[in-house]
Short mmCIF file of C-alpha atoms in Angstrom, two decimals:
data_model
loop_
_atom_site.label_atom_id
_atom_site.label_comp_id
_atom_site.label_asym_id
_atom_site.label_seq_id
_atom_site.Cartn_x
_atom_site.Cartn_y
_atom_site.Cartn_z
CA MET A 1 0.03 0.05 -0.10
CA VAL A 2 1.16 3.44 -0.90
CA ALA A 3 -0.14 6.56 0.22
CA LEU A 4 -0.09 9.96 -1.70
CA ARG A 5 0.22 13.50 0.24
CA LEU A 6 -1.13 15.70 -2.16
CA PRO A 7 -2.43 19.14 -2.82
CA SER A 8 -6.33 19.97 -2.39
CA VAL A 9 -7.59 18.61 -5.59
CA SER A 10 -11.00 20.68 -5.07
CA ALA A 11 -10.38 23.12 -7.96
CA LEU A 12 -9.14 20.04 -10.72
CA PHE A 13 -11.37 20.17 -13.69
CA SER A 14 -13.25 23.50 -12.73
CA PRO A 15 -14.77 25.84 -14.14
CA SER A 16 -16.86 25.38 -10.69
CA ALA A 17 -16.03 24.05 -7.30
CA ALA A 18 -19.56 23.18 -6.92
CA VAL A 19 -19.14 20.27 -9.74
CA SER A 20 -19.83 16.59 -8.43
CA ARG A 21 -17.46 13.91 -8.49
CA ARG A 22 -19.41 13.13 -11.81
CA TYR A 23 -17.69 16.08 -13.66
CA PRO A 24 -15.76 14.34 -16.07
CA GLU A 25 -18.97 12.65 -17.47
CA ILE A 26 -20.75 15.92 -17.21
CA LEU A 27 -18.06 17.71 -19.41
CA TRP A 28 -18.11 15.38 -22.24
CA ARG A 29 -21.68 14.72 -22.29
CA ARG A 30 -23.43 17.89 -21.12
CA HIS A 31 -24.32 18.45 -24.83
CA HIS A 32 -25.65 15.26 -25.57
CA HIS A 33 -28.41 13.17 -24.22
CA VAL A 34 -26.51 9.85 -24.68
CA ARG A 35 -22.88 9.26 -24.94
CA ARG A 36 -22.51 6.62 -27.56
CA PHE A 37 -19.32 6.63 -30.03
CA SER A 38 -20.79 7.64 -33.32
CA GLY A 39 -17.99 9.34 -35.09
CA VAL A 40 -20.97 11.22 -36.72
CA SER A 41 -20.31 15.30 -36.91
CA ALA A 42 -22.93 18.14 -37.24
CA GLN A 43 -22.12 18.41 -40.72
CA SER A 44 -20.31 15.77 -42.53
CA THR A 45 -19.20 16.34 -45.68
CA ALA A 46 -19.84 12.80 -46.43
CA GLU A 47 -23.72 13.43 -46.27
CA LYS A 48 -23.08 16.25 -48.88
CA GLU A 49 -21.31 14.28 -51.46
CA ALA A 50 -23.00 11.96 -54.05
CA SER A 51 -21.65 9.19 -56.75
CA PRO A 52 -23.82 6.28 -58.57
CA GLU A 53 -22.58 3.78 -56.17
CA THR A 54 -23.10 5.57 -52.65
CA GLU A 55 -26.60 7.71 -53.39
CA PRO A 56 -28.74 4.86 -52.21
CA VAL A 57 -27.12 4.62 -48.88
CA ARG A 58 -27.82 8.29 -47.89
CA VAL A 59 -31.41 8.19 -46.28
CA ALA A 60 -29.86 5.11 -44.20
CA ALA A 61 -26.75 7.40 -43.31
CA ARG A 62 -29.18 10.45 -42.44
CA LYS A 63 -30.74 7.99 -40.01
CA ASP A 64 -27.91 6.80 -38.55
CA ARG A 65 -26.73 10.22 -38.02
CA ASP A 66 -29.73 11.49 -36.32
CA GLU A 67 -29.93 8.87 -33.76
CA GLU A 68 -26.39 9.46 -32.84
CA ARG A 69 -25.03 12.61 -30.88
CA ARG A 70 -23.47 15.69 -32.82
CA VAL A 71 -20.44 17.16 -32.03
CA THR A 72 -20.45 20.93 -30.94
CA PRO A 73 -19.51 23.24 -33.60
CA ARG A 74 -16.18 24.72 -32.99
CA SER A 75 -17.09 28.13 -33.67
CA GLN A 76 -19.88 28.01 -31.19
CA ASP A 77 -17.90 26.79 -28.19
CA PHE A 78 -14.23 25.49 -28.64
CA ASN A 79 -13.57 23.45 -25.43
CA ALA A 80 -16.88 21.66 -26.17
CA TRP A 81 -15.94 21.06 -29.52
CA TYR A 82 -12.44 19.89 -28.59
CA ASN A 83 -13.92 17.41 -25.74
CA ASP A 84 -16.39 16.11 -28.19
CA VAL A 85 -13.80 15.12 -30.84
CA ILE A 86 -11.65 13.46 -28.24
CA ALA A 87 -14.61 11.39 -27.04
CA ASP A 88 -16.17 10.73 -30.45
CA ALA A 89 -12.87 10.03 -32.18
CA GLU A 90 -12.09 7.38 -29.27
CA LEU A 91 -9.01 9.36 -28.74
CA ALA A 92 -9.21 9.32 -25.10
CA ASP A 93 -11.36 9.10 -21.70
CA TYR A 94 -11.14 10.50 -18.21
CA GLY A 95 -9.54 8.44 -15.75
CA PRO A 96 -11.00 7.44 -12.20
CA VAL A 97 -8.82 9.96 -10.57
CA ARG A 98 -9.60 13.61 -11.55
CA GLY A 99 -7.23 15.21 -13.91
CA THR A 100 -5.95 11.80 -15.37
CA MET A 101 -6.71 10.22 -18.97
CA VAL A 102 -6.72 6.80 -20.05
CA ILE A 103 -5.29 7.22 -23.88
CA ARG A 104 -7.27 4.85 -26.02
CA PRO A 105 -5.85 2.72 -28.83
CA TYR A 106 -6.57 5.49 -31.69
CA GLY A 107 -4.95 8.37 -29.60
CA TYR A 108 -1.69 6.32 -28.80
CA ALA A 109 -1.18 5.49 -32.26
CA ILE A 110 -0.96 9.08 -32.97
CA TRP A 111 1.40 9.03 -29.65
CA GLU A 112 3.28 6.26 -31.58
CA ALA A 113 3.59 7.91 -34.93
CA ILE A 114 5.38 11.02 -32.91
CA GLN A 115 7.48 8.65 -31.04
CA ASP A 116 8.46 6.54 -34.51
CA TYR A 117 9.80 9.78 -35.85
CA LEU A 118 11.77 11.37 -32.78
CA ASN A 119 13.17 7.99 -31.67
CA VAL A 120 14.89 8.11 -35.06
CA LYS A 121 16.00 11.46 -34.90
CA ILE A 122 17.32 11.25 -31.36
CA LYS A 123 19.50 8.18 -31.84
CA GLU A 124 20.38 9.91 -35.08
CA THR A 125 21.84 12.59 -33.11
CA GLY A 126 23.88 10.18 -31.07
CA HIS A 127 21.73 9.65 -28.00
CA SER A 128 20.76 6.21 -26.32
CA ASN A 129 17.21 5.20 -24.55
CA MET A 130 17.48 4.47 -21.20
CA TYR A 131 15.08 4.39 -18.13
CA PHE A 132 15.21 5.96 -14.59
CA PRO A 133 12.98 5.11 -11.59
CA GLN A 134 9.69 7.23 -11.19
CA PHE A 135 10.22 7.68 -7.40
CA ILE A 136 12.73 10.29 -6.60
CA PRO A 137 14.14 11.09 -2.71
CA TYR A 138 12.53 14.48 -1.79
CA SER A 139 16.33 15.51 -0.90
CA PHE A 140 17.09 15.37 -4.53
CA ILE A 141 14.54 18.11 -5.35
CA GLU A 142 15.67 20.15 -2.53
CA LYS A 143 19.43 20.35 -3.92
CA GLU A 144 18.65 22.95 -7.06
CA ALA A 145 17.00 25.79 -5.02
CA SER A 146 15.12 27.53 -8.22
CA HIS A 147 14.27 23.91 -9.01
CA VAL A 148 12.58 23.00 -5.78
CA ALA A 149 10.77 26.38 -5.83
CA GLY A 150 9.68 25.98 -9.27
CA PHE A 151 8.08 22.58 -9.06
CA SER A 152 6.88 22.54 -5.18
CA PRO A 153 3.07 23.47 -6.11
CA GLU A 154 3.13 20.59 -8.74
CA LEU A 155 4.53 17.62 -6.64
CA ALA A 156 2.76 14.18 -5.47
CA VAL A 157 4.60 13.02 -2.49
CA VAL A 158 4.77 9.59 -1.17
CA THR A 159 4.89 9.54 2.58
CA ILE A 160 3.67 5.67 3.34
CA GLY A 161 5.01 2.56 1.56
CA GLY A 162 4.27 -0.95 2.62
CA GLY A 163 2.23 0.24 5.27
CA LYS A 164 5.02 2.20 7.25
CA GLU A 165 5.90 5.81 7.34
CA LEU A 166 8.70 6.46 4.96
CA GLU A 167 12.10 7.49 6.48
CA GLU A 168 12.52 9.92 3.42
CA LYS A 169 9.39 11.40 1.45
CA LEU A 170 9.38 10.20 -2.23
CA VAL A 171 8.43 12.49 -5.23
CA VAL A 172 6.69 10.82 -7.83
CA ARG A 173 8.85 12.26 -11.02
CA PRO A 174 7.70 15.57 -11.99
CA THR A 175 10.97 15.43 -14.41
CA SER A 176 14.43 13.93 -14.02
CA GLU A 177 17.21 16.33 -13.65
CA THR A 178 17.82 15.47 -10.37
CA ILE A 179 17.84 11.65 -10.30
CA VAL A 180 19.80 11.81 -13.54
CA ASN A 181 22.43 14.19 -12.02
CA HIS A 182 22.74 11.61 -9.13
CA MET A 183 23.38 8.61 -11.51
CA PHE A 184 25.85 11.12 -13.68
CA THR A 185 27.75 11.74 -10.58
CA GLN A 186 28.52 8.00 -10.48
CA TRP A 187 29.28 7.34 -14.25
CA ILE A 188 31.17 10.25 -15.09
CA HIS A 189 34.53 10.56 -13.91
CA SER A 190 36.75 11.81 -16.84
CA TYR A 191 36.89 13.60 -20.04
CA ARG A 192 36.57 10.44 -21.66
CA ASP A 193 33.31 9.59 -20.56
CA LEU A 194 31.99 12.86 -22.31
CA PRO A 195 29.75 13.75 -23.56
CA LEU A 196 27.19 11.31 -22.21
CA MET A 197 23.77 11.57 -23.87
CA ILE A 198 20.73 9.78 -23.09
CA ASN A 199 16.75 9.82 -23.56
CA GLN A 200 13.88 8.25 -21.76
CA TRP A 201 10.67 7.65 -22.59
CA ALA A 202 8.25 7.92 -19.62
CA ASN A 203 5.42 9.12 -17.66
CA VAL A 204 5.53 12.12 -15.69
CA THR A 205 3.30 13.29 -12.62
CA ARG A 206 2.50 17.11 -12.33
CA TRP A 207 -0.38 18.04 -9.79
CA GLU A 208 -2.10 20.65 -11.97
CA MET A 209 -5.04 22.49 -10.75
CA ARG A 210 -6.41 23.33 -14.33
CA THR A 211 -6.61 20.38 -16.58
CA LYS A 212 -7.43 19.73 -20.25
CA PRO A 213 -7.09 16.34 -21.72
CA PHE A 214 -3.75 15.91 -23.43
CA VAL A 215 -3.12 19.33 -23.09
CA ARG A 216 -2.58 19.75 -19.34
CA THR A 217 -3.42 16.44 -16.84
CA LEU A 218 -1.83 15.33 -13.77
CA GLU A 219 -0.04 12.23 -15.80
CA PHE A 220 1.30 12.76 -19.08
CA LEU A 221 3.99 10.64 -21.47
CA TRP A 222 7.09 12.17 -22.97
CA GLN A 223 10.55 11.90 -23.71
CA GLU A 224 13.08 13.59 -22.07
CA GLY A 225 16.65 13.96 -23.06
CA HIS A 226 19.60 14.53 -20.71
CA THR A 227 23.31 15.21 -21.86
CA ALA A 228 26.72 16.25 -20.05
CA HIS A 229 29.59 17.96 -21.91
CA ALA A 230 33.12 19.08 -21.21
CA ASN A 231 32.52 22.72 -22.22
CA PRO A 232 29.55 25.04 -22.30
CA GLU A 233 29.89 25.14 -26.12
CA GLU A 234 29.07 21.91 -26.50
CA ALA A 235 25.98 22.42 -24.34
CA GLU A 236 24.69 25.07 -26.20
CA LYS A 237 25.08 23.25 -29.46
CA GLU A 238 23.13 20.78 -28.29
CA ALA A 239 20.36 22.57 -26.91
CA LEU A 240 19.99 24.52 -30.11
CA GLN A 241 20.15 20.98 -31.86
CA MET A 242 17.25 19.69 -30.33
CA ILE A 243 15.18 22.46 -30.69
CA ASP A 244 15.71 22.43 -34.21
CA VAL A 245 14.47 18.55 -34.40
CA TYR A 246 11.66 19.61 -32.61
CA THR A 247 10.71 22.16 -34.93
CA LYS A 248 11.20 20.10 -38.13
CA PHE A 249 8.92 17.77 -36.93
CA ALA A 250 6.14 20.52 -36.07
CA TYR A 251 6.56 21.45 -39.67
CA ASP A 252 7.44 18.43 -41.62
CA GLN A 253 5.26 15.65 -39.58
CA ALA A 254 2.51 17.69 -37.82
CA ALA A 255 1.93 20.33 -39.99
CA ILE A 256 2.20 23.12 -37.08
CA PRO A 257 4.01 26.12 -38.10
CA VAL A 258 5.49 26.67 -34.93
CA ILE A 259 7.66 29.91 -33.47
CA THR A 260 10.84 29.03 -32.46
CA GLY A 261 12.76 31.05 -30.01
CA ARG A 262 14.25 31.50 -26.51
CA LYS A 263 12.19 31.90 -23.52
CA SER A 264 12.48 35.28 -21.52
CA GLU A 265 14.34 35.16 -17.98
CA VAL A 266 11.12 35.11 -16.25
CA GLU A 267 9.91 31.91 -18.53
CA THR A 268 13.02 30.16 -18.15
CA PHE A 269 12.72 26.60 -17.05
CA ALA A 270 13.40 26.14 -13.05
CA GLY A 271 17.42 25.47 -12.99
CA ALA A 272 18.20 26.26 -16.45
CA ASP A 273 20.28 29.10 -17.61
CA ARG A 274 18.61 29.26 -21.30
CA THR A 275 15.29 27.58 -22.26
CA TYR A 276 14.48 27.45 -25.93
CA THR A 277 10.78 26.66 -27.03
CA ILE A 278 8.46 25.95 -29.88
CA GLU A 279 5.28 28.10 -29.66
CA ALA A 280 2.09 26.69 -31.67
CA MET A 281 -0.82 29.20 -32.15
CA ILE A 282 -4.09 27.16 -31.23
CA ASP A 283 -7.16 28.88 -31.47
CA ARG A 284 -5.50 32.05 -31.34
CA LYS A 285 -3.61 31.36 -27.88
CA ALA A 286 -0.16 29.79 -27.51
CA LEU A 287 0.81 26.11 -26.88
CA GLN A 288 4.21 25.60 -25.58
CA ALA A 289 4.86 22.48 -27.65
CA GLY A 290 8.17 21.44 -26.81
CA THR A 291 11.30 22.84 -25.07
CA SER A 292 15.14 22.56 -24.90
CA HIS A 293 16.93 23.66 -21.97
CA ASN A 294 20.91 25.02 -21.43
CA LEU A 295 21.12 23.77 -17.84
CA GLY A 296 24.79 25.47 -17.35
CA GLN A 297 26.27 24.12 -14.34
CA ASN A 298 23.50 24.80 -11.84
CA PHE A 299 22.57 21.10 -11.44
CA SER A 300 26.26 19.61 -11.65
CA ARG A 301 27.20 22.01 -8.92
CA ALA A 302 24.10 20.79 -6.52
CA PHE A 303 24.99 17.45 -7.16
CA GLY A 304 28.65 17.46 -7.43
CA THR A 305 28.71 15.94 -10.94
CA GLN A 306 32.22 16.75 -12.10
CA PHE A 307 35.12 15.40 -14.28
CA THR A 308 38.76 15.60 -14.58
CA ASP A 309 39.67 17.53 -17.74
CA GLU A 310 42.55 17.02 -20.18
CA ASN A 311 44.78 19.02 -18.15
CA GLY A 312 44.11 17.01 -14.93
CA GLN A 313 41.74 19.63 -13.42
CA ARG A 314 38.41 19.02 -11.81
CA GLN A 315 35.54 20.68 -13.40
CA HIS A 316 31.68 20.58 -13.41
CA VAL A 317 29.92 19.23 -16.49
CA TRP A 318 27.69 21.55 -18.59
CA GLN A 319 24.29 19.94 -19.28
CA THR A 320 21.07 19.99 -21.32
CA SER A 321 17.61 18.60 -21.07
CA TRP A 322 15.00 18.72 -23.52
CA ALA A 323 11.24 17.42 -24.16
CA ILE A 324 8.20 16.56 -26.01
CA SER A 325 5.14 15.23 -24.63
CA THR A 326 1.54 14.09 -25.67
CA ARG A 327 0.58 17.72 -25.22
CA PHE A 328 1.48 17.64 -28.96
CA VAL A 329 -1.25 15.45 -29.68
CA GLY A 330 -3.50 17.97 -28.13
CA GLY A 331 -1.85 20.74 -30.36
CA ILE A 332 -2.62 18.56 -33.44
CA ILE A 333 -6.15 18.19 -32.79
CA MET A 334 -6.77 21.68 -32.23
CA THR A 335 -4.80 22.81 -35.06
CA HIS A 336 -6.28 20.96 -37.77
CA GLY A 337 -9.57 19.64 -36.66
CA ASP A 338 -13.17 20.80 -37.89
CA ASP A 339 -16.86 20.40 -37.29
CA ALA A 340 -16.69 16.83 -38.85
CA GLY A 341 -13.91 16.03 -36.24
CA LEU A 342 -10.12 15.21 -36.40
CA MET A 343 -8.04 16.36 -39.58
CA LEU A 344 -4.89 14.34 -39.23
CA PRO A 345 -1.74 15.17 -41.31
CA PRO A 346 -0.90 12.08 -43.31
CA ASN A 347 2.58 11.78 -41.95
CA ILE A 348 1.55 11.07 -38.57
CA ALA A 349 -1.92 9.49 -39.29
CA PRO A 350 -2.16 5.89 -37.79
CA ILE A 351 -4.56 5.15 -40.97
CA GLN A 352 -3.60 7.36 -44.04
CA VAL A 353 -6.26 5.74 -46.30
CA ILE A 354 -9.41 4.06 -45.44
CA ILE A 355 -11.34 1.74 -48.15
CA ILE A 356 -15.14 1.37 -48.03
CA PRO A 357 -16.78 -1.07 -50.20
CA ILE A 358 -20.06 -0.41 -51.39
CA LEU A 359 -21.12 -3.87 -51.93
CA GLY A 360 -24.61 -3.57 -53.76
CA LYS A 361 -26.55 -6.50 -54.72
CA ALA A 362 -25.85 -10.24 -53.21
CA ASP A 363 -24.24 -11.69 -56.31
CA GLU A 364 -21.92 -8.36 -56.74
CA GLN A 365 -20.57 -8.56 -53.18
CA ALA A 366 -17.93 -10.90 -53.87
CA GLY A 367 -16.43 -9.13 -56.69
CA VAL A 368 -16.50 -5.53 -54.41
CA LEU A 369 -14.94 -7.38 -51.80
CA ASN A 370 -12.13 -8.77 -53.68
CA ALA A 371 -11.25 -5.79 -55.59
CA ALA A 372 -11.36 -3.91 -52.31
CA SER A 373 -8.84 -6.33 -50.80
CA SER A 374 -6.62 -6.02 -53.80
CA VAL A 375 -6.77 -2.42 -53.78
CA ALA A 376 -5.67 -2.46 -49.90
CA GLU A 377 -2.75 -5.08 -50.87
CA VAL A 378 -1.49 -2.56 -53.71
CA LEU A 379 -1.16 0.28 -51.19
CA LYS A 380 0.20 -1.57 -48.25
CA SER A 381 2.84 -2.95 -50.62
CA ALA A 382 3.74 0.60 -51.31
CA SER A 383 4.07 1.51 -47.57
CA ILE A 384 0.85 3.39 -47.33
CA LYS A 385 -1.07 3.03 -44.33
CA VAL A 386 -4.37 1.51 -45.45
CA GLN A 387 -7.29 -0.34 -43.70
CA LEU A 388 -10.02 -1.85 -45.36
CA ASP A 389 -13.49 -1.52 -43.17
CA ASP A 390 -15.29 -4.48 -44.90
CA SER A 391 -17.71 -5.05 -41.75
CA ASP A 392 -21.45 -5.64 -42.62
CA GLN A 393 -22.87 -4.14 -39.30
CA ARG A 394 -22.97 -0.77 -40.22
CA THR A 395 -23.96 1.37 -43.60
CA PRO A 396 -21.22 2.72 -45.82
CA GLY A 397 -22.72 6.29 -44.84
CA TRP A 398 -21.95 5.70 -41.20
CA LYS A 399 -18.62 4.37 -42.07
CA PHE A 400 -18.01 7.44 -44.21
CA ASN A 401 -18.85 9.73 -40.92
CA PHE A 402 -16.93 7.55 -38.83
CA TRP A 403 -13.57 7.74 -40.69
CA GLU A 404 -14.31 11.34 -41.26
CA MET A 405 -14.36 11.81 -37.63
CA LYS A 406 -11.23 9.81 -37.21
CA GLY A 407 -9.50 12.19 -39.42
CA VAL A 408 -8.29 9.74 -42.05
CA PRO A 409 -6.75 11.92 -45.04
CA LEU A 410 -8.11 9.87 -47.79
CA ARG A 411 -11.13 7.59 -48.37
CA ILE A 412 -11.41 5.19 -51.08
CA GLU A 413 -14.69 4.25 -52.33
CA ILE A 414 -15.42 0.81 -54.53
CA GLY A 415 -18.63 -0.41 -55.66
CA PRO A 416 -20.31 -2.69 -58.45
CA ARG A 417 -19.76 -0.05 -61.20
CA ASP A 418 -16.30 0.67 -59.74
CA VAL A 419 -15.44 -2.72 -60.27
CA SER A 420 -16.82 -3.27 -63.75
CA SER A 421 -14.93 -0.18 -64.91
CA GLY A 422 -11.41 -0.88 -63.05
CA SER A 423 -11.71 2.38 -61.13
CA VAL A 424 -12.23 3.96 -57.56
CA VAL A 425 -13.82 6.94 -56.01
CA ILE A 426 -11.18 9.18 -53.56
CA SER A 427 -12.25 11.55 -51.30
CA ARG A 428 -9.77 14.18 -49.26
CA ARG A 429 -10.74 14.89 -45.78
CA ASP A 430 -9.29 18.25 -46.05
CA VAL A 431 -11.75 19.22 -48.80
CA PRO A 432 -15.16 19.03 -47.95
CA GLY A 433 -17.98 17.76 -50.05
CA LYS A 434 -17.80 17.33 -54.17
CA GLN A 435 -14.80 19.54 -54.23
CA GLY A 436 -12.28 16.96 -52.48
CA LYS A 437 -14.09 13.92 -54.37
CA VAL A 438 -12.64 12.49 -57.69
CA PHE A 439 -14.10 9.73 -59.76
CA ALA A 440 -12.87 7.24 -62.02
CA ILE A 441 -9.21 6.76 -60.59
CA SER A 442 -7.60 3.61 -62.28
CA MET A 443 -7.22 0.73 -60.21
CA GLU A 444 -3.76 -0.19 -62.14
CA PRO A 445 -1.38 -0.22 -59.28
CA SER A 446 1.14 2.06 -60.72
CA ILE A 447 -1.37 4.87 -61.31
CA LEU A 448 -3.11 4.10 -58.16
CA VAL A 449 -0.16 4.35 -55.99
CA ALA A 450 1.22 7.39 -57.58
CA TYR A 451 -1.93 9.32 -57.22
CA VAL A 452 -2.46 8.20 -53.53
CA LYS A 453 1.12 9.18 -53.11
CA ASP A 454 0.73 12.40 -54.72
CA LYS A 455 -2.57 13.54 -52.63
CA LEU A 456 -1.17 12.54 -49.36
CA ASP A 457 1.61 14.74 -50.19
CA GLU A 458 -0.73 17.64 -51.14
CA ILE A 459 -2.74 17.17 -48.11
CA GLN A 460 0.20 17.44 -46.12
CA SER A 461 1.27 20.49 -47.79
CA SER A 462 -2.27 22.11 -47.59
CA LEU A 463 -2.66 21.44 -43.86
CA LEU A 464 0.68 23.43 -43.23
CA GLU A 465 0.09 26.33 -45.39
CA ARG A 466 -3.78 26.63 -44.15
CA ALA A 467 -2.25 26.74 -40.46
CA LYS A 468 0.20 29.22 -41.53
CA SER A 469 -2.07 31.43 -42.93
CA PHE A 470 -4.16 31.62 -39.68
CA ARG A 471 -1.18 32.15 -37.71
CA ASP A 472 0.17 34.75 -39.81
CA SER A 473 -3.27 36.71 -40.10
CA ASN A 474 -3.28 36.71 -36.31
CA ILE A 475 0.00 38.26 -35.23
CA VAL A 476 -0.11 41.97 -34.65
CA ASP A 477 3.07 44.24 -34.99
CA VAL A 478 3.16 46.56 -32.07
CA SER A 479 5.20 49.31 -31.06
CA SER A 480 3.73 50.59 -27.86
CA TYR A 481 2.43 49.29 -24.62
CA GLY A 482 -1.17 50.39 -25.45
CA GLU A 483 -1.13 48.92 -28.71
CA LEU A 484 0.18 45.38 -27.27
CA LYS A 485 -2.85 45.59 -24.70
CA GLU A 486 -5.45 46.36 -27.83
CA ALA A 487 -4.16 43.36 -29.70
CA ILE A 488 -4.33 40.90 -26.87
CA SER A 489 -7.82 42.40 -25.82
CA LEU A 490 -8.75 41.26 -29.56
CA GLY A 491 -7.38 37.83 -29.09
CA LYS A 492 -4.09 38.35 -31.15
CA TRP A 493 -0.49 37.52 -30.47
CA ALA A 494 1.56 40.94 -30.16
CA ARG A 495 4.79 41.07 -31.42
CA GLY A 496 6.94 44.14 -30.70
CA PRO A 497 10.70 45.40 -29.35
CA TRP A 498 11.45 44.39 -25.99
CA SER A 499 14.19 45.08 -23.70
CA ALA A 500 12.34 45.92 -20.45
CA SER A 501 12.56 44.43 -17.09
CA ASP A 502 11.20 41.37 -15.21
CA ALA A 503 8.86 43.38 -13.26
CA GLU A 504 7.68 45.09 -16.25
CA GLU A 505 7.02 41.55 -17.87
CA LEU A 506 5.06 40.45 -15.00
CA LYS A 507 3.31 43.76 -15.42
CA VAL A 508 1.91 42.73 -18.69
CA LYS A 509 0.92 39.43 -17.59
CA GLU A 510 -1.01 40.85 -14.63
CA GLU A 511 -2.68 43.43 -16.80
CA THR A 512 -3.45 41.49 -20.04
CA GLY A 513 -3.16 37.99 -18.94
CA ALA A 514 -0.70 37.47 -21.60
CA THR A 515 2.95 36.14 -21.16
CA LEU A 516 6.12 36.70 -23.02
CA ARG A 517 6.11 33.39 -25.22
CA CYS A 518 9.42 34.04 -26.86
CA PHE A 519 12.15 36.02 -28.66
CA PRO A 520 11.90 34.70 -31.94
CA PHE A 521 15.03 33.26 -33.67
CA GLU A 522 13.83 34.99 -36.86
CA GLN A 523 14.46 38.89 -36.03
CA PRO A 524 14.07 41.90 -38.20
CA PRO A 525 17.57 43.79 -38.71
CA GLY A 526 18.85 46.64 -36.89
CA MET A 527 18.14 48.20 -33.27
CA LYS A 528 14.95 49.22 -32.56
CA THR A 529 12.84 51.04 -29.51
CA CYS A 530 11.25 49.03 -26.57
CA LEU A 531 7.44 49.12 -26.61
CA MET A 532 7.26 49.38 -22.63
CA THR A 533 10.34 52.01 -21.98
CA GLY A 534 11.24 53.58 -24.83
CA ASN A 535 15.11 52.00 -24.42
CA PRO A 536 16.94 50.64 -27.19
CA ALA A 537 15.71 47.05 -28.02
CA GLU A 538 17.86 44.57 -30.02
CA GLU A 539 14.94 42.07 -30.25
CA VAL A 540 11.34 41.60 -30.67
CA ALA A 541 9.27 39.42 -28.22
CA ILE A 542 5.88 37.88 -28.67
CA PHE A 543 3.05 38.04 -26.19
CA SER A 544 0.01 36.29 -26.03
CA LYS A 545 -2.53 34.17 -23.85
CA SER A 546 -1.73 30.46 -23.70
CA TYR A 547 -3.01 27.17 -22.60
#
């Protein structure tokens, strides 16, 4: 038996302290009479389409849809829409402990796609995977002063184990810098032991008081890298290298046009010299989607992590740490989703193509299923992630809506007439209605594979460009504090010259609710004038409200 001594949880999953213990059910179901997974949207593009094969199933599909629940329109209530999509797309559900979530198979498959890409990049850059315990002695947390101050309100602390009071309290891992340094101290002795570069895939516990599925939960999954170096230049190069890996992942895989930059001192990770970040625009708020920290010698001095250099002198190592978490899944949902549900970039979609057979008459069904299976095998052999939905318990129209909710980039329909003509019908998830539907695409393998790959590339690019356009149209350049306040009040990001003090940065947060998200790496040339003080400023900063 293990008992946790935890901060008060009365405010978890608020909006209201008066919410009962059934709050998670109320949150996801309050807009609906019955919570049944449907995958059916308020405005399904599949319902608006017509083809010779699919038109006969429209009436049945509408009946299916009317019997099922609908997704709250995104423009009407963004938070309700987000929770509806998570529920209907079967991404996650609430755990029995408030603030926790159960990641369902489809949601975990998206996380696995993130893992697959990053794991390759992490190893390509010279890091090895390993694992550290999730229980950390409380004394470790106390060794680095700013670290304990930064994390203390979020700690889950174990005080009883095996039915007895523990001699020393244990912290359930909020991050691993302290235990990593404890072990590094035992493994690093000489400059020959450096650099030491490791990564772990693990779970983390932070007792958040305001939670949101995937974006902010008591427990989440992440990768965290930790490195030790013989000099500060190597550590800085490492920190920048890994934020670049995250930036490329965001653009090339998730189709999210993040802004990469350096955090202010106020927003720097507790115990770091510098923090680099990728900031995503989500519904005009900022989401910190990944960070890389140059820890300097702060932790190595606290833990005595030293090495003997080439001159025989004892030195403290220079360190970095960096992480991306399941928060990125939430970013993908919110960046690309629409009123019909998820819209997944092909590069991270668990299923890139769904094949739906339109069976027709009894004597036509075998031919349709054989053709659908053949198409699936052709695409699979071309390394396209394809699935054939040949179940007979739902109508084709229901299946259209189901996979649309799941965000599958391409849908292939095959009916008796398609079999006769040796062709298929292909619909794009990102282009609703008839505009996204193309008839008579040949089943001939080379033609079909080339067409599908081309369309997947188009969808990937289209989603990125759409997100860029949204981001750029919601960033306002400002030159005074008054302009900054006006931009924030309009729900925009404010970008302007900044060289003011920490106190003035906190004043902005107090008066507008916005924080300094970063000093972007991409900076306009020349000296500027600080929007707050009128003093010279070398850099522009971005302010916005955030998740």
